[in-house]
Amino acid sequence: MKHAQTTGLVIAILIAAAAAGFGVYTWMQPSHRPVPPASVAETSAPPPVIPTMSAAEALTVPMNDLQGRPHSLDDWRGKVLLVNFWATWCPPCREEVPLLVKMQAKYAAQGLQIVGIATDEQSEQDVREFLKRTVVNYPILMGGGHSADIVNALGGDFIGLPVSVVLEPDGSVFRINAGAMEPRDAENLVRAALKLPALPAPKPTAITQAN
């Protein structure tokens, strides 16, 4: 009887150890990112409670484009700037890109400039591969570890992606939007920042009753 109990205990310990090992392996995989089925994908790190820089300093943080050239958000002062914080592993971010491309093309002449800040911290390669498959007509900068600091300094909460910050021509914050934007809401946000009238309300769809 005692031998049977000992054997059972050993088996239980082995099973528990195997389960723990599998959990650690899964958690340590670089591609393992828990993304909830919503318009916001969780980020891997919580935002700091206190911003580490001022809003003015956030506009001058240097970030490289994919050619290695340094830029800051202040480079586009004088334009209405929509800064989109995104990541290649974030489904809502990827789905929002065609909308941003459309708005950049439609409102560039009115003074809009969209800038994408990739928050991917592992490598630029994921961003490069994504851009090979997706046409983007606005600059992409590598934000990496600066992303959370910039969002928090501008008054947002870096708790999920995507995050879009709309800046006025003087660099002040016009609006911050957390989560993927609906097309009509996004366009009206941009139009408001550009001092353009809102889009007309959609006409109700007529319902035809069968005789």
Tab-separated table of C-alpha atoms in Angstrom:
chain	number	residue	atom	x	y	z
A	1	MET	CA	0.000	0.000	0.000
A	2	LYS	CA	2.810	2.360	0.955
A	3	HIS	CA	4.636	1.524	-2.306
A	4	ALA	CA	1.529	2.393	-4.338
A	5	GLN	CA	1.173	5.742	-2.565
A	6	THR	CA	4.833	6.577	-3.204
A	7	THR	CA	4.512	5.674	-6.881
A	8	GLY	CA	1.417	7.843	-7.214
A	9	LEU	CA	3.184	10.781	-5.578
A	10	VAL	CA	6.154	10.500	-7.944
A	11	ILE	CA	3.855	10.407	-10.982
A	12	ALA	CA	1.966	13.472	-9.744
A	13	ILE	CA	5.234	15.390	-9.268
A	14	LEU	CA	6.427	14.478	-12.775
A	15	ILE	CA	3.133	15.610	-14.325
A	16	ALA	CA	3.253	18.930	-12.459
A	17	ALA	CA	6.867	19.515	-13.495
A	18	ALA	CA	6.078	18.811	-17.134
A	19	ALA	CA	3.124	21.200	-17.080
A	20	ALA	CA	5.222	23.936	-15.504
A	21	GLY	CA	7.968	23.440	-18.059
A	22	PHE	CA	5.503	23.714	-20.933
A	23	GLY	CA	4.107	26.917	-19.454
A	24	VAL	CA	7.558	28.488	-19.165
A	25	TYR	CA	8.398	27.438	-22.748
A	26	THR	CA	5.198	28.944	-24.080
A	27	TRP	CA	5.649	32.184	-22.132
A	28	MET	CA	9.253	32.571	-23.332
A	29	GLN	CA	8.477	32.289	-27.053
A	30	PRO	CA	9.193	35.625	-28.843
A	31	SER	CA	6.009	35.331	-30.879
A	32	HIS	CA	3.781	34.729	-27.851
A	33	ARG	CA	1.762	37.916	-27.444
A	34	PRO	CA	-1.690	37.713	-25.840
A	35	VAL	CA	-3.948	39.788	-28.106
A	36	PRO	CA	-7.572	40.110	-26.966
A	37	PRO	CA	-10.312	39.943	-29.620
A	38	ALA	CA	-11.089	43.665	-29.561
A	39	SER	CA	-10.150	46.928	-31.233
A	40	VAL	CA	-7.217	47.304	-28.816
A	41	ALA	CA	-4.289	44.909	-28.524
A	42	GLU	CA	-2.577	44.832	-25.137
A	43	THR	CA	1.000	46.080	-24.934
A	44	SER	CA	3.719	44.037	-23.274
A	45	ALA	CA	4.611	46.642	-20.652
A	46	PRO	CA	2.432	48.807	-18.353
A	47	PRO	CA	2.710	52.580	-18.708
A	48	PRO	CA	4.682	54.547	-16.137
A	49	VAL	CA	2.553	56.357	-13.574
A	50	ILE	CA	4.440	59.633	-14.021
A	51	PRO	CA	5.551	60.827	-17.493
A	52	THR	CA	9.323	60.750	-17.870
A	53	MET	CA	9.362	63.868	-20.066
A	54	SER	CA	7.295	66.922	-20.906
A	55	ALA	CA	5.018	67.172	-23.933
A	56	ALA	CA	7.482	69.568	-25.571
A	57	GLU	CA	10.324	67.099	-25.038
A	58	ALA	CA	8.215	64.276	-26.485
A	59	LEU	CA	8.043	66.138	-29.793
A	60	THR	CA	11.840	66.205	-30.065
A	61	VAL	CA	12.627	62.548	-29.237
A	62	PRO	CA	14.837	61.216	-32.066
A	63	MET	CA	13.542	58.131	-33.895
A	64	ASN	CA	15.011	56.542	-37.004
A	65	ASP	CA	13.154	55.697	-40.164
A	66	LEU	CA	13.861	52.391	-41.917
A	67	GLN	CA	16.754	53.994	-43.784
A	68	GLY	CA	18.414	54.902	-40.494
A	69	ARG	CA	17.711	58.628	-40.792
A	70	PRO	CA	16.759	60.398	-37.537
A	71	HIS	CA	13.475	62.273	-37.251
A	72	SER	CA	11.309	63.727	-34.514
A	73	LEU	CA	7.648	64.690	-34.472
A	74	ASP	CA	8.744	68.314	-34.475
A	75	ASP	CA	9.894	67.822	-38.081
A	76	TRP	CA	6.254	68.147	-39.138
A	77	ARG	CA	5.390	71.235	-37.096
A	78	GLY	CA	3.039	73.431	-39.086
A	79	LYS	CA	0.861	70.530	-40.192
A	80	VAL	CA	-1.997	68.692	-38.535
A	81	LEU	CA	-0.160	65.550	-37.476
A	82	LEU	CA	-1.819	62.201	-36.839
A	83	VAL	CA	0.710	60.017	-35.013
A	84	ASN	CA	-0.288	56.362	-35.106
A	85	PHE	CA	1.431	54.048	-32.612
A	86	TRP	CA	1.198	50.488	-33.903
A	87	ALA	CA	2.942	47.114	-34.057
A	88	THR	CA	3.183	44.347	-36.625
A	89	TRP	CA	1.885	41.775	-34.096
A	90	CYS	CA	-1.276	43.826	-33.408
A	91	PRO	CA	-4.257	42.755	-35.611
A	92	PRO	CA	-6.288	45.977	-35.073
A	93	CYS	CA	-3.195	47.992	-36.022
A	94	ARG	CA	-2.707	46.108	-39.268
A	95	GLU	CA	-6.398	46.418	-40.140
A	96	GLU	CA	-6.288	50.191	-39.591
A	97	VAL	CA	-3.426	50.845	-42.026
A	98	PRO	CA	-5.564	51.007	-45.229
A	99	LEU	CA	-7.759	53.654	-43.574
A	100	LEU	CA	-4.702	55.740	-42.684
A	101	VAL	CA	-3.386	55.401	-46.236
A	102	LYS	CA	-6.727	56.596	-47.593
A	103	MET	CA	-6.852	59.622	-45.282
A	104	GLN	CA	-3.257	60.610	-46.057
A	105	ALA	CA	-4.044	60.641	-49.768
A	106	LYS	CA	-7.345	62.483	-49.310
A	107	TYR	CA	-6.273	65.206	-46.874
A	108	ALA	CA	-2.578	65.821	-47.576
A	109	ALA	CA	-3.418	68.904	-49.638
A	110	GLN	CA	-5.416	70.310	-46.702
A	111	GLY	CA	-2.398	70.036	-44.384
A	112	LEU	CA	-2.627	66.532	-42.893
A	113	GLN	CA	0.472	64.445	-42.279
A	114	ILE	CA	0.250	60.935	-40.855
A	115	VAL	CA	3.294	59.364	-39.199
A	116	GLY	CA	3.375	55.754	-38.062
A	117	ILE	CA	5.512	54.882	-35.049
A	118	ALA	CA	6.283	51.178	-34.912
A	119	THR	CA	6.537	49.992	-31.327
A	120	ASP	CA	8.156	46.657	-32.276
A	121	GLU	CA	11.174	46.286	-29.992
A	122	GLN	CA	12.663	43.034	-31.310
A	123	SER	CA	13.860	44.050	-34.756
A	124	GLU	CA	13.152	46.253	-37.727
A	125	GLN	CA	12.861	43.131	-39.856
A	126	ASP	CA	9.219	42.483	-38.904
A	127	VAL	CA	8.336	46.032	-39.926
A	128	ARG	CA	10.223	45.715	-43.208
A	129	GLU	CA	8.460	42.446	-44.026
A	130	PHE	CA	5.065	43.983	-43.272
A	131	LEU	CA	5.762	46.967	-45.521
A	132	LYS	CA	6.748	44.651	-48.374
A	133	ARG	CA	3.187	43.323	-48.334
A	134	THR	CA	1.383	46.578	-47.523
A	135	VAL	CA	1.513	49.883	-49.393
A	136	VAL	CA	2.004	52.800	-46.992
A	137	ASN	CA	2.146	56.418	-48.188
A	138	TYR	CA	3.321	58.019	-44.935
A	139	PRO	CA	6.581	57.875	-42.931
A	140	ILE	CA	7.238	54.988	-40.544
A	141	LEU	CA	9.564	55.580	-37.597
A	142	MET	CA	10.941	53.019	-35.164
A	143	GLY	CA	9.703	54.092	-31.740
A	144	GLY	CA	10.742	51.024	-29.771
A	145	GLY	CA	11.189	51.808	-26.098
A	146	HIS	CA	10.402	55.509	-26.611
A	147	SER	CA	6.786	54.856	-27.590
A	148	ALA	CA	5.266	54.584	-24.113
A	149	ASP	CA	7.150	57.653	-22.874
A	150	ILE	CA	5.945	59.754	-25.809
A	151	VAL	CA	2.292	58.698	-25.466
A	152	ASN	CA	2.271	59.301	-21.717
A	153	ALA	CA	4.006	62.671	-22.046
A	154	LEU	CA	1.361	63.790	-24.550
A	155	GLY	CA	-1.403	62.871	-22.107
A	156	GLY	CA	-2.379	59.380	-23.226
A	157	ASP	CA	-2.202	55.952	-21.605
A	158	PHE	CA	0.013	53.384	-23.283
A	159	ILE	CA	-2.007	50.347	-22.235
A	160	GLY	CA	-2.951	49.050	-25.662
A	161	LEU	CA	-2.498	49.459	-29.388
A	162	PRO	CA	-3.207	51.168	-31.656
A	163	VAL	CA	-3.068	54.663	-30.203
A	164	SER	CA	-3.540	57.715	-32.422
A	165	VAL	CA	-2.483	61.172	-31.253
A	166	VAL	CA	-3.631	64.150	-33.325
A	167	LEU	CA	-1.439	67.235	-32.962
A	168	GLU	CA	-2.306	70.750	-34.059
A	169	PRO	CA	0.104	72.742	-36.264
A	170	ASP	CA	1.670	74.353	-33.172
A	171	GLY	CA	2.390	70.937	-31.635
A	172	SER	CA	-0.386	70.987	-29.040
A	173	VAL	CA	-2.549	67.902	-28.586
A	174	PHE	CA	-5.908	68.067	-30.345
A	175	ARG	CA	-7.203	64.583	-29.525
A	176	ILE	CA	-5.992	61.142	-28.431
A	177	ASN	CA	-7.787	57.999	-29.555
A	178	ALA	CA	-7.129	54.571	-28.041
A	179	GLY	CA	-8.069	51.611	-30.206
A	180	ALA	CA	-8.768	51.170	-33.895
A	181	MET	CA	-10.950	53.912	-35.344
A	182	GLU	CA	-14.101	53.445	-37.360
A	183	PRO	CA	-13.647	55.006	-40.829
A	184	ARG	CA	-16.284	57.715	-40.400
A	185	ASP	CA	-15.113	58.630	-36.888
A	186	ALA	CA	-11.488	58.773	-38.021
A	187	GLU	CA	-12.273	61.008	-40.962
A	188	ASN	CA	-14.379	63.375	-38.869
A	189	LEU	CA	-11.577	63.558	-36.298
A	190	VAL	CA	-9.129	64.588	-39.004
A	191	ARG	CA	-11.607	67.027	-40.531
A	192	ALA	CA	-12.190	68.666	-37.142
A	193	ALA	CA	-8.452	69.113	-36.640
A	194	LEU	CA	-8.195	70.609	-40.143
A	195	LYS	CA	-11.114	72.956	-39.365
A	196	LEU	CA	-13.244	71.305	-42.046
A	197	PRO	CA	-16.969	70.588	-41.641
A	198	ALA	CA	-17.963	67.108	-40.557
A	199	LEU	CA	-19.093	64.596	-43.118
A	200	PRO	CA	-22.851	64.668	-43.743
A	201	ALA	CA	-24.808	62.059	-41.852
A	202	PRO	CA	-25.437	58.921	-43.891
A	203	LYS	CA	-28.900	58.663	-45.341
A	204	PRO	CA	-31.060	55.991	-43.726
A	205	THR	CA	-31.483	52.904	-45.828
A	206	ALA	CA	-35.027	52.502	-47.111
A	207	ILE	CA	-36.710	49.259	-46.109
A	208	THR	CA	-38.886	47.746	-48.803
A	209	GLN	CA	-41.673	45.517	-47.575
A	210	ALA	CA	-42.685	42.616	-49.745
A	211	ASN	CA	-46.372	42.484	-50.733
